[in-house]
Amino acid sequence: MRQLLSFLYGSLLFAVCQAQEEYTCPAIGGEPVEITIPASGGKISLEIAKSKKNTVCNLFRVVAKEGKDIDNFSGNSSNDNFILEPVARSFHKKPWQQIKGPYATRTKVRSCNKLQCTVKIPIARTGNYKYVLVTSGHALKNVNEERARFLSQTTFGPTMTDITDWDHGDGLTGFANYLEKQIAMPATLHREYWRKHMDYAIRNEHIRESTQVPMHPCNQYSRWRDYSFTAGDYGKEFKVEAIQVDGAGEMLMISVLDADTVRSGLNYYEPRTVNATFQPFDDDCTVPGKEDYCGTGEYQTCYGFSEGIGGNINYRPKDRLDLGCRNMRNPKIFLPAEVWSQNTANGGHMVAVGLPAKDKFEEMPGVIAELRPYWFVGQSLRMTVDNWSAVQCPALLDENLKWDFRYLTGFVGETGEQLHYDGYAVILENTVENPFSDGGLFKDDYSADNSPDRTVTCVNSIMDFTNMDSCVLSPGDGCVPVEISVDRWAITNEAKEGVLVCGSHGEVANNPGFEDKYDNNMFRMFDTGRSVFFNGFGQQKGSVWAQIALEADDQLRQRIAWAFSQILVITPYQIDESQELSECFLNYHDIFVRNAFGNYRDILKEVAYSPMMGEMLSYQESRSGAYVERVEERVSRPDENFAREIMQLFTIGVNRLKIDGSEMKVKTDDGRSSIPTYDNSDIQNFARAWTGLRRHARRGNFEGRWADRNRINPMVVEGARRDQFPKMDLFKNYIGDGYPECTDLPEKQYLRIGATYRLLGSHNFALMHFEEWNWPNNVNLLRLSLNTTSALYQELCHPDGSESGPCDFKPQVHISSNLACDKNECNLDTVRVVQVGEDPPVYYEYLKPACVEFAFENSKKLKKIADRRDNAMCVNKKINDAAMPVCCGASTTWVTSECNYSMERVSYKTNEERCPVDGNIGVCSWQNVHFPNPQGQHCNFNGVYEENYRTFHWTNETCSIQARVTKEGTVAIVHDPNMDINSVLAEDNQQKVMHLVNSTNINFFKVNWKGGEHPSAENNCGTAECELVDDECLCAVSVKRRRLFKTVPPLKFTEYLVHGAPDIAALDDGKYTKSADSTDDVDVYHKTGKTEYGTSTIFSVVRNEKRIFLKNYISRVIIAGSTYEFRNPVSMMSLVNPETRDAHYETDAVLDHYFYHPNTPTFIAMRLIERFGNSNPSPRYITAVSKSFTSGKYVKTK
């Protein structure tokens, strides 16, 4: 039979494949060698010799353009007449390989020996084309050319000096040395470069609203101006009025309305200058229609400002929008004694100070705003003397003046020339390496008074994954970030001792002594007031990039960062105010600079959390459909933009790839088709994983026009807004597979291996758990205080293992060995926030390890829980952080909830153990809960309910879960708790099933049905256990666990193990024993005393670069009374408590799924290769880079 099949196959193959012919590549510049093409079409096999040393031999398919004859093709033919399509190539004696392009996937290199390869190519029966071999030179003339080619790929272009002064060694060794030196160089951050060169003014009322402070007027580099109007005066009202000047008679005083005084009702006009006349430039005021612009009156500035004497100022009469704007020349400051006498007496606003001689100042050139005369900004004088403040300016230190220099005028040396203080702003260093010691609290001293609108915003950031390793506690009072302040919406500085202070990458201070300067666009945060008319700001980010590309030493890092920026693109036109902003774009680019030599997974995470990407692809503020339905009572779907782009452009691409970059194909009726990596349902599914992200709260010390738009810090996640339901991955498994079930975590996991504690500092507001909006600093809030005898206390106080001395608090502590409980800890199932120390108190937040919950459970594992808003649902009795404990007495009308700390939650078993036997009936079906704790109603904290959250308590009532199935086969979870309690509850207090899981919820998700078959309206739901409701089947279900392996499986078969288990080391000693069946790749653990492979057996393997533990079963959901079944989905988000912690875990799991997808190494490798100068890489090259992407190393082979 086998011989017959071989004969038939050979006969069919002969019909389309001709005898192999042998070919040799021509010499360099020689006439192309033509391939003989059979008339029958099909495929032909060619024996082609490998290219010679230092040559490239290409196999082209030459197609004649319309009207041209293919027989006229030669080596000298014009490209205007023929198209050369690359098919395959060999270079420098290397084997032949196919090339990307229309023939790449149909060209096969079958075999090679030392001299030649067998190449199989497709042949069309008809067509004006031919195949030819063409050879070109590949050799470099000398070592300088070799270095030049290398540097052209690793830099932005070498200079002749770079080539001739090469001192890294010869050949590949020299190149390797160069790469090692480049990798070791410190990063040149774009944001840092821009901030160091930042030079801008905080002027007039903006001093009071800015989050920064002006430099002291008499310090070195303070700025002064001799012209009257600034760009900050755009749109302001001013008046011209006559005054009498001694010795000059009547003159005209120009005064500008101070908008800050308008708010306070004072309407103060700040005098700017006094002139003999007031009229437009080159206009005759006697001409009819021109008189409205001349002489005394009230006016308003328009577009177009130039800072400097004689610069252009546009204006028109106040409230006359029907009149056009005319321009005048920016006048020099001149305020005679009469003006000073009017504005300094009786508490007047103006302040004068003596200044050094004019030679102690240097001119600061203006920045061209538009390509026309007199339109520029920033022109000023910079003081060069460095000790003027202490000697000459005691009046400025007056307590009443503080730092409000809006009306400060200086008199220069002996000449008496007048200059107005220009408010050069100081921006602070608040880097990750050196966070500002008090978070910026000291700036409160700079505000003009204590009124709320003059209080600046602190610079402190909350801890996030980009800065956590370097966060420190403030040595004294520190500024509490708005995220955790008493009022999350106010721009206030809340002071507290021992605040956790965190910095931001590249947030350095500016250097006022630098010559090359940048300005910026700022309103409230850093306001120059120039944004409306000046569009030059948008060019600064490009200027910074160009300067660094040209001058920075870390050329390789910058080149790699540039390549990544071309892949993970943000477009300025899709971000508000983007044409005027610099810092946020530079900060985004620095993601690639900082991580250029790191892990692409880190880049992917920072990009996903970037507020710039969140704004551009509109997924910031995306919320789950269930959240919107509850809060806004409307149907909504999550934003899909990022869910699509992160797959299509940033990780896996649209079609499945082989490691060499060629597409995988599948046979179809139409031939061979590409295999899509995802479809639209996958986009909709993953869009749910990108809900709940929003901008970090506003803070100070960076550029931005709006105080509530923080485009610098990574976005934060709100667990309450995250979709809580299972999310199928791209291989019909689930996000969360491989993580342990939450019910399998050992008792008191918070004392076990895998527990993590994050430092909060002296502020006890949890960041990774939901907290009520009014919890910060509330004295009734009770946290668990650890005893000094506690092993956990010692781990947090002395993480280095020492047992004495002051505490050394680390930003994050991972428990590396199982700890014994101490005193009151022994009565707890879990913790939220723990207190370590007293003066000041220091708090840590506990992070439970990532785990999953099953969507469906059998009713014997469930109990009903309810909240005081009359919502009820089902939960697994072993879950220890879902519901708070209650104890029922003789009456169930009111039951008691007593907790060890605020919002304590326990398992059902612990709840039963908590209730005293005497005078109690344990857990019951209660009607109302009260909290009689004498220390304050801390269990549920005064009964305050946040709309985004629910606080549930245990009941003893039964519960079951059903499945609601659509005609497409998607499923919604339906909880069916016992509702007998409603028979005794008032009509307006009836319990109802939580909206997330009631019988009408629309929270459907994909499941993997066995055989693709499921109940539907078309088959009348297939069983009597299902009810047809509105074309959907509401079905009773059961859950069954099926053993997978009877012996230790080979590593590749462990892919079928999807349900995770806890780390064996975290379990009680002796609970599991490692089996002798363990192999080099797979460890096996049985419960101690057992050797049979059952559902309790645990396997341990390395998957995606980390060791995980897996259960030996698959959980299946069975539709009652039928053969329909599907795999039991898991979710990392709890349906009861959607914690921020778990939303972060789920985000990481989604990113891992993209990152470890088999397509990602090849997809990213191809794009990086293209951006390093090779638009047509060989499959061998792509394979090598793909393997290096996966392994993190490259080993050159012959």
PDB file of C-alpha atoms in Angstrom, residues 162-296:
ATOM      1  CA  ASP A 162      34.167  58.509  14.326  1.00  0.00           C
ATOM      2  CA  ILE A 163      35.561  56.268  11.619  1.00  0.00           C
ATOM      3  CA  THR A 164      39.219  57.278  11.601  1.00  0.00           C
ATOM      4  CA  ASP A 165      39.537  57.522  15.395  1.00  0.00           C
ATOM      5  CA  TRP A 166      37.994  54.098  15.959  1.00  0.00           C
ATOM      6  CA  ASP A 167      39.680  52.586  19.031  1.00  0.00           C
ATOM      7  CA  HIS A 168      37.512  49.566  19.814  1.00  0.00           C
ATOM      8  CA  GLY A 169      39.513  46.902  18.003  1.00  0.00           C
ATOM      9  CA  ASP A 170      39.320  45.184  14.639  1.00  0.00           C
ATOM     10  CA  GLY A 171      36.652  43.026  13.025  1.00  0.00           C
ATOM     11  CA  LEU A 172      33.781  41.512  14.933  1.00  0.00           C
ATOM     12  CA  THR A 173      35.674  41.833  18.206  1.00  0.00           C
ATOM     13  CA  GLY A 174      35.876  45.582  17.717  1.00  0.00           C
ATOM     14  CA  PHE A 175      32.194  45.794  16.920  1.00  0.00           C
ATOM     15  CA  ALA A 176      31.360  43.760  20.035  1.00  0.00           C
ATOM     16  CA  ASN A 177      33.537  46.058  22.166  1.00  0.00           C
ATOM     17  CA  TYR A 178      31.776  49.100  20.749  1.00  0.00           C
ATOM     18  CA  LEU A 179      28.366  47.620  21.553  1.00  0.00           C
ATOM     19  CA  GLU A 180      29.381  46.799  25.113  1.00  0.00           C
ATOM     20  CA  LYS A 181      30.619  50.346  25.681  1.00  0.00           C
ATOM     21  CA  GLN A 182      27.442  51.813  24.225  1.00  0.00           C
ATOM     22  CA  ILE A 183      25.249  49.610  26.419  1.00  0.00           C
ATOM     23  CA  ALA A 184      27.211  50.701  29.512  1.00  0.00           C
ATOM     24  CA  MET A 185      26.703  54.408  28.805  1.00  0.00           C
ATOM     25  CA  PRO A 186      24.174  56.332  30.914  1.00  0.00           C
ATOM     26  CA  ALA A 187      20.975  57.229  29.112  1.00  0.00           C
ATOM     27  CA  THR A 188      20.469  60.701  27.708  1.00  0.00           C
ATOM     28  CA  LEU A 189      16.823  61.336  28.580  1.00  0.00           C
ATOM     29  CA  HIS A 190      14.925  63.724  26.345  1.00  0.00           C
ATOM     30  CA  ARG A 191      12.724  65.030  29.125  1.00  0.00           C
ATOM     31  CA  GLU A 192      15.769  65.664  31.281  1.00  0.00           C
ATOM     32  CA  TYR A 193      17.541  67.536  28.487  1.00  0.00           C
ATOM     33  CA  TRP A 194      14.506  69.759  27.879  1.00  0.00           C
ATOM     34  CA  ARG A 195      13.970  70.513  31.566  1.00  0.00           C
ATOM     35  CA  LYS A 196      17.622  71.408  32.171  1.00  0.00           C
ATOM     36  CA  HIS A 197      17.391  73.962  29.379  1.00  0.00           C
ATOM     37  CA  MET A 198      13.962  75.265  30.392  1.00  0.00           C
ATOM     38  CA  ASP A 199      13.824  79.040  30.668  1.00  0.00           C
ATOM     39  CA  TYR A 200      10.446  80.671  31.070  1.00  0.00           C
ATOM     40  CA  ALA A 201       8.647  83.301  33.061  1.00  0.00           C
ATOM     41  CA  ILE A 202       5.818  83.111  35.555  1.00  0.00           C
ATOM     42  CA  ARG A 203       4.181  86.482  35.158  1.00  0.00           C
ATOM     43  CA  ASN A 204       1.523  88.576  36.781  1.00  0.00           C
ATOM     44  CA  GLU A 205      -1.382  86.591  38.225  1.00  0.00           C
ATOM     45  CA  HIS A 206       0.130  83.331  37.080  1.00  0.00           C
ATOM     46  CA  ILE A 207       2.558  83.527  39.983  1.00  0.00           C
ATOM     47  CA  ARG A 208      -0.362  82.801  42.248  1.00  0.00           C
ATOM     48  CA  GLU A 209      -1.796  79.953  40.190  1.00  0.00           C
ATOM     49  CA  SER A 210       1.393  78.215  39.112  1.00  0.00           C
ATOM     50  CA  THR A 211       2.601  75.035  40.716  1.00  0.00           C
ATOM     51  CA  GLN A 212       6.083  76.503  40.549  1.00  0.00           C
ATOM     52  CA  VAL A 213       7.705  79.538  42.096  1.00  0.00           C
ATOM     53  CA  PRO A 214       9.688  82.369  40.567  1.00  0.00           C
ATOM     54  CA  MET A 215      13.368  82.701  41.270  1.00  0.00           C
ATOM     55  CA  HIS A 216      14.139  85.309  43.887  1.00  0.00           C
ATOM     56  CA  PRO A 217      14.404  88.638  42.002  1.00  0.00           C
ATOM     57  CA  CYS A 218      17.893  89.388  43.222  1.00  0.00           C
ATOM     58  CA  ASN A 219      19.440  85.992  42.659  1.00  0.00           C
ATOM     59  CA  GLN A 220      21.892  85.292  39.889  1.00  0.00           C
ATOM     60  CA  TYR A 221      20.092  84.569  36.588  1.00  0.00           C
ATOM     61  CA  SER A 222      16.878  86.281  37.677  1.00  0.00           C
ATOM     62  CA  ARG A 223      15.165  87.881  34.694  1.00  0.00           C
ATOM     63  CA  TRP A 224      14.056  91.465  34.194  1.00  0.00           C
ATOM     64  CA  ARG A 225      12.465  93.254  31.259  1.00  0.00           C
ATOM     65  CA  ASP A 226      12.445  96.828  29.973  1.00  0.00           C
ATOM     66  CA  TYR A 227       9.313  96.562  27.772  1.00  0.00           C
ATOM     67  CA  SER A 228       5.732  97.036  28.970  1.00  0.00           C
ATOM     68  CA  PHE A 229       3.604  94.230  27.491  1.00  0.00           C
ATOM     69  CA  THR A 230       4.272  90.491  27.712  1.00  0.00           C
ATOM     70  CA  ALA A 231       2.744  87.561  25.930  1.00  0.00           C
ATOM     71  CA  GLY A 232       0.863  86.889  29.162  1.00  0.00           C
ATOM     72  CA  ASP A 233      -1.186  90.014  28.488  1.00  0.00           C
ATOM     73  CA  TYR A 234      -2.981  88.470  25.537  1.00  0.00           C
ATOM     74  CA  GLY A 235      -6.714  89.150  25.701  1.00  0.00           C
ATOM     75  CA  LYS A 236      -6.441  91.456  28.709  1.00  0.00           C
ATOM     76  CA  GLU A 237      -8.138  94.780  29.188  1.00  0.00           C
ATOM     77  CA  PHE A 238      -6.058  97.907  29.584  1.00  0.00           C
ATOM     78  CA  LYS A 239      -6.858 101.574  29.872  1.00  0.00           C
ATOM     79  CA  VAL A 240      -5.133 104.760  28.810  1.00  0.00           C
ATOM     80  CA  GLU A 241      -5.686 107.778  31.032  1.00  0.00           C
ATOM     81  CA  ALA A 242      -4.178 111.238  31.295  1.00  0.00           C
ATOM     82  CA  ILE A 243      -1.937 112.146  34.218  1.00  0.00           C
ATOM     83  CA  GLN A 244       0.102 115.231  35.060  1.00  0.00           C
ATOM     84  CA  VAL A 245       3.857 114.669  35.146  1.00  0.00           C
ATOM     85  CA  ASP A 246       6.101 117.242  36.764  1.00  0.00           C
ATOM     86  CA  GLY A 247       8.116 119.008  34.094  1.00  0.00           C
ATOM     87  CA  ALA A 248       6.339 117.279  31.187  1.00  0.00           C
ATOM     88  CA  GLY A 249       2.743 118.305  31.585  1.00  0.00           C
ATOM     89  CA  GLU A 250      -0.064 115.985  30.550  1.00  0.00           C
ATOM     90  CA  MET A 251       0.987 112.472  29.539  1.00  0.00           C
ATOM     91  CA  LEU A 252      -0.816 109.148  28.990  1.00  0.00           C
ATOM     92  CA  MET A 253      -0.508 106.248  31.444  1.00  0.00           C
ATOM     93  CA  ILE A 254      -1.141 102.678  30.195  1.00  0.00           C
ATOM     94  CA  SER A 255      -2.415 100.294  32.907  1.00  0.00           C
ATOM     95  CA  VAL A 256      -3.331  96.608  32.497  1.00  0.00           C
ATOM     96  CA  LEU A 257      -6.185  94.999  34.425  1.00  0.00           C
ATOM     97  CA  ASP A 258      -4.947  92.365  36.878  1.00  0.00           C
ATOM     98  CA  ALA A 259      -7.358  89.466  36.386  1.00  0.00           C
ATOM     99  CA  ASP A 260      -6.564  88.080  39.829  1.00  0.00           C
ATOM    100  CA  THR A 261      -7.898  91.246  41.464  1.00  0.00           C
ATOM    101  CA  VAL A 262     -11.076  91.018  39.360  1.00  0.00           C
ATOM    102  CA  ARG A 263     -11.900  87.753  41.112  1.00  0.00           C
ATOM    103  CA  SER A 264     -11.443  89.440  44.470  1.00  0.00           C
ATOM    104  CA  GLY A 265     -13.521  92.455  43.391  1.00  0.00           C
ATOM    105  CA  LEU A 266     -10.644  94.980  43.563  1.00  0.00           C
ATOM    106  CA  ASN A 267     -10.267  95.530  39.791  1.00  0.00           C
ATOM    107  CA  TYR A 268      -6.725  96.836  40.118  1.00  0.00           C
ATOM    108  CA  TYR A 269      -5.047  98.225  36.996  1.00  0.00           C
ATOM    109  CA  GLU A 270      -1.282  97.720  37.062  1.00  0.00           C
ATOM    110  CA  PRO A 271       0.633 100.710  35.626  1.00  0.00           C
ATOM    111  CA  ARG A 272       2.984  99.639  32.851  1.00  0.00           C
ATOM    112  CA  THR A 273       4.328 102.846  31.340  1.00  0.00           C
ATOM    113  CA  VAL A 274       3.713 106.546  30.680  1.00  0.00           C
ATOM    114  CA  ASN A 275       4.020 108.021  27.161  1.00  0.00           C
ATOM    115  CA  ALA A 276       3.316 111.311  25.462  1.00  0.00           C
ATOM    116  CA  THR A 277       0.939 109.701  22.935  1.00  0.00           C
ATOM    117  CA  PHE A 278      -1.009 106.518  22.332  1.00  0.00           C
ATOM    118  CA  GLN A 279      -1.899 105.408  18.802  1.00  0.00           C
ATOM    119  CA  PRO A 280      -1.384 102.556  16.333  1.00  0.00           C
ATOM    120  CA  PHE A 281       1.919 102.222  14.538  1.00  0.00           C
ATOM    121  CA  ASP A 282       2.095 104.359  11.360  1.00  0.00           C
ATOM    122  CA  ASP A 283      -1.581 105.355  11.637  1.00  0.00           C
ATOM    123  CA  ASP A 284      -2.916 108.896  11.497  1.00  0.00           C
ATOM    124  CA  CYS A 285      -5.459 109.456  14.276  1.00  0.00           C
ATOM    125  CA  THR A 286      -7.061 112.303  12.307  1.00  0.00           C
ATOM    126  CA  VAL A 287      -8.299 109.901   9.649  1.00  0.00           C
ATOM    127  CA  PRO A 288     -12.019 109.046  10.140  1.00  0.00           C
ATOM    128  CA  GLY A 289     -12.395 105.618  11.748  1.00  0.00           C
ATOM    129  CA  LYS A 290      -8.880 105.655  13.220  1.00  0.00           C
ATOM    130  CA  GLU A 291      -9.723 107.840  16.173  1.00  0.00           C
ATOM    131  CA  ASP A 292     -11.234 104.871  18.077  1.00  0.00           C
ATOM    132  CA  TYR A 293      -7.715 103.472  18.466  1.00  0.00           C
ATOM    133  CA  CYS A 294      -6.099 106.632  19.773  1.00  0.00           C
ATOM    134  CA  GLY A 295      -5.728 108.545  23.031  1.00  0.00           C
ATOM    135  CA  THR A 296      -7.460 107.909  26.342  1.00  0.00           C
TER     136      THR A 296
END
